[in-house]
Short mmCIF file of C-alpha atoms in Angstrom, two decimals:
data_model
loop_
_atom_site.label_atom_id
_atom_site.label_comp_id
_atom_site.label_asym_id
_atom_site.label_seq_id
_atom_site.Cartn_x
_atom_site.Cartn_y
_atom_site.Cartn_z
CA MET O 1 -0.01 0.09 0.37
CA LYS O 2 1.02 3.24 -1.31
CA ARG O 3 0.54 7.11 0.70
CA ILE O 4 0.02 9.62 -0.82
CA THR O 5 -0.45 13.21 0.56
CA ALA O 6 0.06 16.52 -1.07
CA SER O 7 3.74 17.25 -1.23
CA THR O 8 3.75 13.99 -2.47
CA VAL O 9 1.34 14.99 -5.50
CA GLY O 10 1.90 18.82 -4.81
CA ALA O 11 0.38 21.34 -3.58
CA ALA O 12 -2.15 22.19 -5.16
CA PHE O 13 -4.97 19.08 -5.48
CA ALA O 14 -7.72 18.58 -8.59
CA THR O 15 -7.63 16.09 -11.74
CA PHE O 16 -9.11 12.94 -10.19
CA LEU O 17 -6.77 10.43 -11.70
CA ALA O 18 -7.57 6.59 -12.98
CA PHE O 19 -6.92 4.37 -10.55
CA SER O 20 -3.46 2.96 -10.25
CA GLY O 21 -3.05 0.00 -7.24
CA LEU O 22 -2.63 2.74 -5.03
CA ASP O 23 -4.97 3.40 -2.24
CA LEU O 24 -5.52 6.47 0.24
CA VAL O 25 -5.03 6.22 3.88
CA GLY O 26 -5.53 8.45 7.11
CA SER O 27 -3.04 9.66 8.94
CA GLY O 28 -4.64 11.49 11.63
CA PRO O 29 -7.03 10.81 14.42
CA SER O 30 -9.91 12.04 12.48
CA ALA O 31 -10.82 13.35 9.18
CA SER O 32 -11.33 17.23 7.80
CA SER O 33 -13.17 17.94 4.36
CA VAL O 34 -13.26 20.62 1.41
CA THR O 35 -16.23 20.88 -0.25
CA SER O 36 -15.76 22.28 -4.12
CA SER O 37 -18.87 22.48 -7.14
CA PRO O 38 -17.66 22.34 -10.58
CA SER O 39 -15.57 24.37 -12.61
CA LYS O 40 -16.35 22.81 -15.54
CA VAL O 41 -18.74 21.42 -17.10
CA GLY O 42 -20.53 19.40 -20.90
CA TRP O 43 -22.49 17.20 -22.03
CA VAL O 44 -22.36 15.70 -25.38
CA TYR O 45 -24.75 13.62 -27.87
CA ALA O 46 -24.18 10.71 -30.62
CA GLY O 47 -27.10 12.39 -32.10
CA SER O 48 -25.24 15.67 -32.54
CA PRO O 49 -21.41 14.40 -32.91
CA ASN O 50 -20.00 18.39 -34.44
CA THR O 51 -22.52 20.11 -31.95
CA VAL O 52 -21.48 21.91 -29.11
CA GLU O 53 -24.34 21.58 -26.73
CA PRO O 54 -26.26 24.58 -25.52
CA SER O 55 -25.75 25.30 -21.63
CA THR O 56 -29.55 23.77 -20.03
CA SER O 57 -30.88 23.49 -16.35
CA GLU O 58 -30.18 20.24 -16.75
CA LEU O 59 -27.18 16.89 -17.99
CA ASP O 60 -28.22 14.08 -19.52
CA ALA O 61 -26.06 10.79 -19.25
CA SER O 62 -26.63 7.33 -20.46
CA ALA O 63 -24.32 4.24 -21.32
CA ILE O 64 -24.34 5.16 -24.65
CA SER O 65 -24.87 7.98 -26.38
CA PHE O 66 -24.98 10.70 -24.07
CA LYS O 67 -21.60 11.44 -22.05
CA ALA O 68 -21.72 14.25 -19.26
CA TYR O 69 -18.66 15.74 -18.14
CA LEU O 70 -17.44 17.97 -14.93
CA ALA O 71 -14.40 18.65 -13.52
CA PHE O 72 -13.15 20.82 -9.80
CA GLN O 73 -10.32 21.82 -8.07
CA PRO O 74 -10.76 21.43 -4.63
CA SER O 75 -8.31 22.80 -2.09
CA VAL O 76 -6.73 20.47 0.25
CA PRO O 77 -3.67 22.09 2.40
CA ALA O 78 -0.03 20.92 1.59
CA GLY O 79 0.87 18.27 4.15
CA ALA O 80 -2.72 17.09 3.82
CA THR O 81 -2.87 12.85 3.49
CA VAL O 82 -6.54 12.49 1.47
CA THR O 83 -9.08 9.85 3.07
CA GLY O 84 -12.04 9.83 1.40
CA ALA O 85 -13.86 11.47 -1.67
CA SER O 86 -17.87 11.68 -2.47
CA LEU O 87 -19.69 12.93 -5.42
CA ALA O 88 -23.34 14.71 -4.14
CA LEU O 89 -25.49 14.78 -7.25
CA VAL O 90 -29.57 15.85 -7.45
CA PRO O 91 -31.55 14.04 -10.00
CA LYS O 92 -34.37 15.55 -12.48
CA ILE O 93 -35.79 12.12 -13.35
CA THR O 94 -37.34 9.00 -11.10
CA LYS O 95 -35.02 5.58 -12.44
CA ALA O 96 -34.57 2.42 -11.28
CA GLY O 97 -30.60 2.90 -11.56
CA GLY O 98 -27.82 5.21 -10.64
CA PHE O 99 -25.54 7.39 -12.59
CA THR O 100 -21.51 6.19 -12.64
CA VAL O 101 -18.98 8.48 -12.75
CA TYR O 102 -15.71 7.21 -14.14
CA PRO O 103 -12.26 9.34 -14.65
CA THR O 104 -11.53 11.45 -17.76
CA SER O 105 -8.57 13.51 -19.35
CA THR O 106 -9.09 17.44 -19.50
CA PHE O 107 -11.60 19.27 -21.39
CA THR O 108 -13.62 22.80 -22.51
CA PRO O 109 -16.43 23.85 -22.62
CA ALA O 110 -16.24 25.95 -24.82
CA THR O 111 -15.43 22.87 -27.77
CA LEU O 112 -16.88 19.99 -26.37
CA THR O 113 -18.55 18.21 -28.45
CA TRP O 114 -19.33 13.68 -29.52
CA ASN O 115 -15.99 13.99 -32.06
CA SER O 116 -13.49 16.38 -29.82
CA ARG O 117 -14.92 14.05 -26.20
CA PRO O 118 -12.10 13.38 -23.76
CA LYS O 119 -10.58 9.43 -23.50
CA ILE O 120 -12.88 7.98 -20.55
CA GLY O 121 -11.45 5.66 -18.23
CA SER O 122 -12.36 2.08 -18.01
CA THR O 123 -11.94 1.83 -13.66
CA LEU O 124 -15.68 2.78 -12.02
CA LEU O 125 -14.76 5.18 -9.19
CA GLY O 126 -18.35 4.73 -7.17
CA THR O 127 -21.94 4.67 -8.34
CA THR O 128 -25.09 6.33 -6.85
CA PRO O 129 -28.41 4.57 -5.48
CA SER O 130 -30.97 4.63 -7.93
CA THR O 131 -33.13 7.83 -8.29
CA VAL O 132 -35.77 9.83 -7.41
CA ALA O 133 -36.52 13.55 -8.87
CA GLY O 134 -35.06 16.26 -6.12
CA VAL O 135 -33.27 13.97 -3.43
CA SER O 136 -29.82 14.29 -3.10
CA VAL O 137 -27.91 11.42 -3.71
CA THR O 138 -24.02 10.59 -3.40
CA ALA O 139 -21.54 8.16 -4.80
CA PRO O 140 -18.95 7.51 -3.01
CA LEU O 141 -15.69 7.67 -5.18
CA THR O 142 -13.38 5.09 -4.26
CA ARG O 143 -10.35 4.30 -6.33
CA LEU O 144 -8.75 8.13 -6.65
CA VAL O 145 -5.22 8.99 -7.50
CA VAL O 146 -5.30 13.42 -7.18
CA ALA O 147 -3.43 15.21 -8.51
CA SER O 148 -3.74 19.10 -9.89
CA GLU O 149 -7.48 18.79 -11.70
CA VAL O 150 -10.79 16.89 -10.76
CA ASP O 151 -12.38 15.92 -14.65
CA LEU O 152 -15.06 13.31 -14.45
CA ALA O 153 -17.82 11.70 -16.35
CA LEU O 154 -20.57 10.67 -16.37
CA GLY O 155 -22.74 7.68 -16.57
CA TYR O 156 -25.56 5.86 -16.23
CA SER O 157 -26.30 2.09 -14.55
CA ILE O 158 -29.11 0.58 -16.10
CA PRO O 159 -27.88 0.39 -20.92
CA GLY O 160 -30.89 2.24 -22.71
CA THR O 161 -31.83 4.42 -19.55
CA ILE O 162 -31.31 8.49 -20.10
CA GLY O 163 -30.17 9.41 -16.38
CA ARG O 164 -31.55 13.01 -15.59
CA PHE O 165 -29.64 15.88 -13.29
CA SER O 166 -28.93 19.02 -12.41
CA THR O 167 -27.20 20.77 -13.02
CA THR O 168 -27.20 23.26 -9.43
CA GLY O 169 -26.24 20.64 -5.49
CA ILE O 170 -23.65 19.31 -7.81
CA SER O 171 -20.55 19.24 -5.21
CA LEU O 172 -17.00 17.19 -4.98
CA SER O 173 -16.15 16.87 -1.21
CA VAL O 174 -12.41 15.27 -0.07
CA THR O 175 -11.94 14.28 3.13
CA TYR O 176 -7.94 14.18 4.25
CA THR O 177 -6.11 14.65 7.85
CA THR O 178 -2.91 16.42 8.66
CA ASP O 179 -0.08 15.48 10.88
CA GLY O 180 -2.28 14.75 14.43
CA THR O 181 -4.56 18.08 13.37
CA THR O 182 -7.05 18.44 12.03
CA THR O 183 -7.75 21.07 9.80
CA THR O 184 -11.06 22.42 7.89
CA THR O 185 -10.59 23.93 4.78
CA SER O 186 -15.29 25.14 3.47
CA THR O 187 -14.87 26.37 -0.53
CA THR O 188 -18.74 25.91 -1.64
CA THR O 189 -18.27 28.01 -4.86
CA PRO O 190 -20.86 28.91 -7.36
CA VAL O 191 -21.56 26.81 -10.44
CA THR O 192 -20.10 28.06 -13.18
CA THR O 193 -19.98 27.56 -16.74
CA THR O 194 -17.40 29.65 -19.42
CA THR O 195 -19.29 28.66 -22.03
CA THR O 196 -23.04 27.15 -23.21
CA THR O 197 -21.72 24.32 -22.80
CA THR O 198 -23.25 21.56 -20.01
CA THR O 199 -22.09 17.82 -19.44
CA THR O 200 -24.12 14.63 -20.06
CA THR O 201 -21.37 11.86 -20.29
CA THR O 202 -22.66 8.97 -21.22
CA THR O 203 -20.74 5.58 -19.51
CA THR O 204 -21.10 2.31 -19.38
CA SER O 205 -21.63 0.84 -15.68
CA THR O 206 -19.34 -1.71 -13.27
CA SER O 207 -20.18 -3.89 -11.12
CA THR O 208 -17.54 -5.15 -8.41
CA THR O 209 -16.43 -9.25 -8.66
CA THR O 210 -14.05 -10.52 -6.17
CA THR O 211 -13.36 -14.38 -7.36
CA THR O 212 -12.25 -16.44 -4.84
CA THR O 213 -10.25 -20.10 -6.04
CA ARG O 214 -11.70 -23.12 -5.84
CA PRO O 215 -12.26 -26.33 -6.76
CA THR O 216 -11.25 -27.42 -10.32
CA THR O 217 -12.54 -30.27 -12.01
CA THR O 218 -11.25 -31.30 -16.14
CA THR O 219 -12.34 -33.58 -18.54
CA THR O 220 -10.01 -34.17 -21.04
CA THR O 221 -10.61 -35.67 -25.38
CA THR O 222 -8.21 -35.82 -28.66
CA THR O 223 -11.11 -35.41 -31.22
CA ALA O 224 -10.76 -32.81 -33.59
CA PRO O 225 -12.61 -29.57 -34.11
CA THR O 226 -15.78 -29.88 -35.94
CA THR O 227 -17.27 -27.67 -38.37
CA THR O 228 -19.73 -29.84 -40.33
CA THR O 229 -22.37 -27.09 -41.68
CA THR O 230 -26.17 -28.00 -42.15
CA SER O 231 -28.08 -26.26 -44.79
CA THR O 232 -31.00 -28.42 -44.18
CA THR O 233 -33.70 -28.72 -40.92
CA THR O 234 -34.57 -31.30 -39.21
CA THR O 235 -36.54 -33.05 -35.62
CA THR O 236 -35.34 -35.70 -33.72
CA THR O 237 -35.59 -37.61 -30.69
CA PRO O 238 -35.43 -34.60 -27.56
CA GLY O 239 -33.18 -34.78 -25.05
CA SER O 240 -34.27 -35.13 -21.42
CA GLY O 241 -36.08 -32.33 -19.91
CA SER O 242 -33.78 -29.17 -18.26
CA THR O 243 -32.30 -29.02 -14.23
CA ALA O 244 -32.50 -25.38 -14.45
CA ASN O 245 -35.35 -24.81 -16.51
CA LYS O 246 -34.37 -20.65 -17.94
CA VAL O 247 -30.79 -20.47 -20.12
CA MET O 248 -29.80 -17.35 -21.48
CA VAL O 249 -27.50 -16.26 -23.72
CA ILE O 250 -24.90 -13.46 -24.08
CA VAL O 251 -22.32 -13.55 -27.19
CA GLU O 252 -20.01 -10.98 -28.53
CA GLU O 253 -18.29 -10.70 -31.45
CA ASN O 254 -14.90 -11.22 -33.26
CA HIS O 255 -12.43 -12.21 -30.91
CA SER O 256 -10.63 -15.42 -29.67
CA GLN O 257 -11.10 -17.47 -26.22
CA ALA O 258 -7.68 -16.14 -25.12
CA GLU O 259 -7.84 -12.62 -26.96
CA MET O 260 -11.26 -12.77 -24.38
CA TYR O 261 -10.15 -13.71 -21.31
CA SER O 262 -6.84 -12.11 -21.14
CA SER O 263 -8.36 -8.60 -21.90
CA MET O 264 -12.02 -9.09 -20.05
CA PRO O 265 -11.51 -9.30 -16.73
CA TYR O 266 -14.44 -9.52 -15.18
CA LEU O 267 -15.67 -12.62 -17.19
CA ALA O 268 -12.31 -14.52 -16.96
CA SER O 269 -12.73 -14.05 -13.19
CA LEU O 270 -16.58 -16.03 -13.97
CA SER O 271 -15.57 -18.31 -16.15
CA THR O 272 -12.97 -18.85 -13.40
CA THR O 273 -15.49 -19.05 -10.55
CA TYR O 274 -17.96 -20.66 -12.19
CA GLY O 275 -17.76 -23.26 -15.47
CA LYS O 276 -15.84 -22.67 -18.83
CA ALA O 277 -15.17 -24.85 -21.73
CA THR O 278 -11.55 -23.76 -23.52
CA LYS O 279 -12.14 -26.22 -27.31
CA TYR O 280 -15.56 -24.89 -27.70
CA TYR O 281 -15.51 -23.48 -31.41
CA ALA O 282 -17.61 -21.08 -33.50
CA ILE O 283 -17.98 -22.86 -36.87
CA GLY O 284 -16.76 -20.42 -39.85
CA HIS O 285 -17.17 -17.17 -40.55
CA PRO O 286 -18.50 -14.46 -41.15
CA SER O 287 -21.04 -13.87 -38.48
CA LEU O 288 -24.24 -14.27 -39.31
CA PRO O 289 -23.54 -18.61 -41.01
CA ASN O 290 -22.54 -18.68 -36.68
CA TYR O 291 -25.95 -17.20 -35.73
CA LEU O 292 -28.07 -18.95 -37.42
CA GLU O 293 -26.16 -22.13 -36.44
CA ILE O 294 -26.86 -21.46 -32.53
CA TRP O 295 -30.44 -20.63 -33.08
CA GLY O 296 -31.49 -22.75 -36.27
CA GLY O 297 -29.03 -25.50 -36.09
CA SER O 298 -28.33 -24.49 -39.65
CA ALA O 299 -26.27 -21.73 -41.88
CA PHE O 300 -29.12 -22.30 -44.20
CA GLY O 301 -27.13 -21.62 -47.02
CA VAL O 302 -25.01 -18.19 -45.93
CA SER O 303 -22.22 -17.21 -46.38
CA SER O 304 -22.19 -13.60 -45.91
CA ASP O 305 -23.29 -11.31 -43.75
CA CYS O 306 -26.59 -10.62 -45.75
CA GLY O 307 -29.90 -8.84 -44.38
CA VAL O 308 -33.34 -9.89 -43.68
CA GLY O 309 -34.57 -12.11 -45.99
CA CYS O 310 -31.68 -14.16 -47.20
CA GLY O 311 -32.11 -17.25 -44.89
CA PRO O 312 -34.19 -19.36 -43.48
CA THR O 313 -37.01 -18.40 -45.89
CA GLY O 314 -39.13 -21.55 -45.72
CA ALA O 315 -42.62 -22.21 -43.78
CA THR O 316 -40.06 -25.29 -41.55
CA ASP O 317 -37.88 -23.18 -41.17
CA THR O 318 -37.80 -22.39 -37.71
CA SER O 319 -36.12 -21.45 -34.52
CA ILE O 320 -35.05 -22.60 -30.65
CA TRP O 321 -37.31 -19.57 -29.02
CA ASP O 322 -40.05 -20.47 -32.31
CA GLN O 323 -40.03 -23.82 -30.58
CA THR O 324 -39.95 -22.69 -27.00
CA ILE O 325 -42.98 -20.91 -28.26
CA ALA O 326 -44.51 -24.21 -29.83
CA ALA O 327 -43.88 -26.72 -26.46
CA ASN O 328 -45.95 -23.32 -24.39
CA ALA O 329 -42.70 -22.14 -22.32
CA PRO O 330 -41.98 -18.95 -23.21
CA ALA O 331 -38.73 -17.88 -25.82
CA LYS O 332 -37.36 -14.05 -25.81
CA ALA O 333 -34.50 -12.09 -27.01
CA TYR O 334 -33.05 -8.70 -25.84
CA GLN O 335 -31.84 -6.20 -27.95
CA GLU O 336 -29.22 -3.45 -26.59
CA SER O 337 -30.21 -0.67 -29.88
CA MET O 338 -32.93 -2.02 -31.01
CA THR O 339 -35.86 0.74 -31.46
CA SER O 340 -38.58 -1.49 -32.06
CA ASN O 341 -39.68 -5.28 -31.89
CA CYS O 342 -38.19 -7.32 -35.10
CA GLN O 343 -36.33 -4.92 -35.89
CA THR O 344 -34.65 -5.64 -39.18
CA ALA O 345 -32.75 -2.01 -40.60
CA GLY O 346 -29.69 -1.44 -38.27
CA SER O 347 -30.04 2.05 -36.22
CA ALA O 348 -27.62 3.07 -33.94
CA GLY O 349 -25.91 0.09 -32.70
CA TYR O 350 -28.20 -2.48 -33.52
CA VAL O 351 -28.23 -5.03 -36.11
CA ALA O 352 -30.59 -8.39 -36.75
CA ARG O 353 -27.77 -10.61 -37.73
CA HIS O 354 -26.19 -10.18 -34.08
CA GLY O 355 -29.92 -10.96 -33.18
CA PRO O 356 -31.24 -13.13 -35.64
CA TRP O 357 -34.86 -13.89 -34.62
CA PRO O 358 -36.58 -11.17 -37.57
CA TYR O 359 -33.54 -14.07 -40.29
CA PHE O 360 -36.57 -16.48 -39.50
CA THR O 361 -39.72 -15.34 -42.19
CA ASN O 362 -42.34 -17.36 -42.04
CA ALA O 363 -45.71 -16.77 -40.41
CA THR O 364 -45.20 -17.94 -37.03
CA SER O 365 -41.50 -17.02 -37.28
CA ARG O 366 -42.47 -13.32 -37.61
CA ALA O 367 -45.20 -13.42 -34.99
CA ASN O 368 -43.13 -14.59 -31.79
CA CYS O 369 -40.69 -12.23 -33.26
CA LEU O 370 -42.47 -9.25 -33.18
CA ALA O 371 -44.47 -10.72 -29.78
CA ASN O 372 -41.17 -11.31 -28.44
CA ASP O 373 -37.95 -10.03 -30.03
CA VAL O 374 -37.95 -6.90 -28.02
CA PRO O 375 -35.75 -3.63 -26.83
CA LEU O 376 -33.33 -4.47 -23.91
CA THR O 377 -34.69 -2.15 -21.71
CA ALA O 378 -37.63 -4.93 -21.07
CA LEU O 379 -34.91 -6.64 -20.05
CA GLN O 380 -35.07 -5.47 -16.02
CA SER O 381 -38.23 -5.67 -15.03
CA ASP O 382 -38.29 -9.53 -16.27
CA ILE O 383 -35.44 -9.61 -14.25
CA THR O 384 -36.42 -8.93 -10.92
CA ALA O 385 -39.99 -10.30 -11.63
CA GLY O 386 -38.83 -13.42 -12.07
CA ARG O 387 -40.66 -13.91 -15.50
CA LEU O 388 -37.18 -14.63 -17.52
CA PRO O 389 -37.90 -16.93 -20.69
CA VAL O 390 -37.03 -20.14 -20.61
CA THR O 391 -34.60 -19.65 -24.33
CA GLY O 392 -33.32 -16.53 -23.54
CA GLU O 393 -31.01 -14.26 -25.68
CA ILE O 394 -29.52 -10.91 -24.82
CA THR O 395 -27.51 -9.15 -27.51
CA PRO O 396 -25.15 -5.83 -26.65
CA ASN O 397 -25.17 -2.93 -29.34
CA LEU O 398 -21.41 -3.16 -31.58
CA ASN O 399 -19.69 -1.40 -28.45
CA ASN O 400 -20.57 -2.78 -26.18
CA ASP O 401 -19.95 -6.61 -27.48
CA TRP O 402 -16.48 -5.25 -28.51
CA HIS O 403 -17.40 -5.61 -32.27
CA ASP O 404 -16.84 -1.39 -32.73
CA GLY O 405 -16.20 -0.69 -29.68
CA THR O 406 -13.49 -1.60 -27.15
CA ALA O 407 -13.40 -5.13 -24.42
CA ALA O 408 -13.51 -2.46 -22.03
CA GLN O 409 -16.75 -1.34 -23.14
CA ALA O 410 -17.89 -5.51 -23.10
CA ASP O 411 -16.38 -6.04 -19.94
CA ALA O 412 -17.86 -3.33 -18.12
CA PHE O 413 -21.51 -4.56 -20.13
CA LEU O 414 -21.73 -7.54 -18.51
CA GLN O 415 -20.43 -6.30 -15.34
CA VAL O 416 -24.35 -4.64 -15.45
CA TRP O 417 -26.27 -7.39 -16.91
CA VAL O 418 -24.83 -10.34 -15.50
CA PRO O 419 -24.80 -9.65 -11.64
CA ALA O 420 -28.48 -7.88 -12.19
CA LEU O 421 -29.55 -11.35 -13.62
CA MET O 422 -27.46 -13.00 -10.40
CA ALA O 423 -29.67 -10.84 -8.02
CA GLY O 424 -33.10 -12.25 -9.59
CA PRO O 425 -36.06 -14.61 -7.67
CA ASP O 426 -34.66 -16.84 -11.30
CA TYR O 427 -30.81 -16.80 -10.41
CA VAL O 428 -31.72 -16.72 -6.85
CA ALA O 429 -33.03 -20.02 -6.92
CA GLY O 430 -31.64 -22.22 -8.59
CA ARG O 431 -33.37 -21.85 -11.63
CA LEU O 432 -31.32 -19.85 -14.34
CA THR O 433 -27.86 -20.81 -16.60
CA ILE O 434 -26.09 -17.76 -17.82
CA ILE O 435 -24.02 -18.27 -21.11
CA ILE O 436 -21.68 -16.38 -23.04
CA ALA O 437 -19.97 -16.93 -25.81
CA ALA O 438 -18.32 -15.50 -28.46
CA ASP O 439 -20.01 -15.95 -32.19
CA GLU O 440 -16.89 -16.56 -33.89
CA ASP O 441 -12.68 -15.83 -33.74
CA ASP O 442 -10.18 -12.65 -35.62
CA SER O 443 -9.47 -15.76 -37.52
CA SER O 444 -6.26 -15.57 -35.31
CA ALA O 445 -6.68 -19.10 -33.92
CA ALA O 446 -9.11 -22.00 -35.65
CA ASN O 447 -12.29 -19.81 -34.45
CA ASN O 448 -10.92 -20.62 -31.05
CA VAL O 449 -13.95 -18.88 -28.44
CA ALA O 450 -14.81 -18.48 -25.08
CA PHE O 451 -17.62 -20.24 -23.16
CA THR O 452 -18.12 -20.00 -20.04
CA VAL O 453 -21.25 -20.87 -17.99
CA ILE O 454 -22.71 -19.36 -14.92
CA ASN O 455 -24.96 -21.37 -12.65
CA PRO O 456 -24.53 -21.72 -8.81
CA LYS O 457 -24.40 -25.19 -9.23
CA LEU O 458 -21.53 -24.63 -10.94
CA SER O 459 -17.31 -24.41 -8.34
CA GLY O 460 -13.91 -23.61 -10.96
CA VAL O 461 -15.84 -26.80 -13.38
CA THR O 462 -13.55 -26.78 -16.78
CA VAL O 463 -14.77 -29.12 -19.77
CA ALA O 464 -12.42 -29.75 -22.36
CA THR O 465 -13.63 -31.93 -24.77
CA THR O 466 -13.95 -30.22 -28.12
CA THR O 467 -17.33 -28.87 -29.03
CA ASN O 468 -19.14 -25.94 -30.60
CA HIS O 469 -21.64 -23.78 -32.13
CA TYR O 470 -24.03 -27.03 -32.37
CA SER O 471 -23.48 -28.44 -28.99
CA LEU O 472 -24.59 -24.63 -27.34
CA THR O 473 -28.02 -25.16 -29.72
CA ARG O 474 -28.60 -29.15 -28.54
CA TRP O 475 -27.94 -27.48 -24.75
CA LEU O 476 -30.89 -24.62 -25.53
CA GLU O 477 -33.37 -27.78 -26.70
CA ASP O 478 -32.20 -30.61 -23.77
CA ASN O 479 -33.16 -27.54 -21.98
CA ALA O 480 -36.61 -26.81 -22.97
CA ALA O 481 -37.08 -30.40 -24.00
CA VAL O 482 -37.98 -29.90 -27.47
CA GLY O 483 -36.27 -32.07 -29.96
CA TYR O 484 -33.00 -31.59 -32.18
CA LEU O 485 -32.19 -29.37 -35.27
CA GLY O 486 -30.56 -28.83 -37.26
CA GLY O 487 -27.12 -30.06 -36.40
CA ALA O 488 -27.49 -30.16 -32.25
CA SER O 489 -28.64 -33.70 -33.43
CA GLY O 490 -25.51 -35.27 -33.52
CA ALA O 491 -23.50 -32.15 -31.68
CA LEU O 492 -22.04 -33.01 -28.12
CA ASP O 493 -23.34 -32.79 -25.05
CA LEU O 494 -22.02 -29.79 -23.55
CA LYS O 495 -24.59 -29.62 -21.31
CA ALA O 496 -24.07 -32.79 -19.73
CA ALA O 497 -20.47 -32.19 -19.74
CA PHE O 498 -20.95 -29.86 -16.95
CA GLY O 499 -23.59 -31.23 -14.69
CA LEU O 500 -26.20 -29.65 -15.77
#
């Protein structure tokens, strides 16, 4: 542990930098604090990438398309030791989630646009509780190093939700001690917006997960990767019924197993704590055929990322979602950045090929899709009410699946939604399994992709048997107690390999 004092980092304390492994510790018998209002505010919006947004009475923040920025210049006495900090906001709207706070680089309100926005650090500094309009909320900022100016970026903890807070009532409090003596300095400067700029920051919320080492069970085999492609749909005798009778699948994009586990520490911790398949393979390239193979047991002759209308157009072509519904069980897909049910055209980060229910175009599939392929904003209420589907899918948008965005964004998306799923009554009661996989690699690892399984019955399980997407198809069909589609009929029983 390293001890940070005002003399260590300079007499003028201000910008809060990204966490660098340093803990802030006290050095006196009691703490004093300094409170300051923001010296700079600004906000940007992805829909107007070159616009300097005008100053208003509120700041908007979301996980994706709105980003809010705040800067402070607190004064801490020379020689003091900083022991903590917190950010206070006054929400203008009641929401179930809270504001998230990240470090960012400095910004100039007069030139702040979406395209010129500063870089946001990947470390979550703090999160407020759920908001009530007009009632102040506080985010403890526990992972900070103090330098010359405090620059913060704000988002909202629920993807797809915009949180609004007032430009008044914002304050940053820094707690410190001096050598045995306590001094209190208090400054409450009015909010100064030197330009007509208001800040709204988009940042993806993150949860902190503690990973503990658990016993590991390993199953080995020397079977080579299977790369069967099936262009027709067949149905055989259904597998056994499910012991964990709901499955939620989250698919990431275009990176190998090694890349994902090395670049996404939260995902890696889940795979170590619960379970992973180390020899799991995508079937081909590019993305769409792999998604069709997972959800329909076949690529249906598709070999490109073509639009809705190619592929499974026959009356007998069906998806696992349709199979599940036909068996009188619920099926549902949740699509981030989708604006209408079963949307066929792309928009603002959403593409149908990553959640391919719209590609099944016969009348039954289309009706099922229109009723059950929904925006991600519907997910939290289904979690809370314990009404997650037997066959479920969550599709991050192009930034949060690591297609266009970063590994940190993809990991942060999981850090929001995996804990939310695990906190719901379905998982708590042992009725839910969460599966996280990748559609394909980037042609760097023979299509060996990540496959992580989260279930309360699993503890450090590693399955080393060679499997592919058709084993996931079979898992979903076994879970729903329906017949096998296409390649699933000859696929290895991966569900049984995990003991589920």
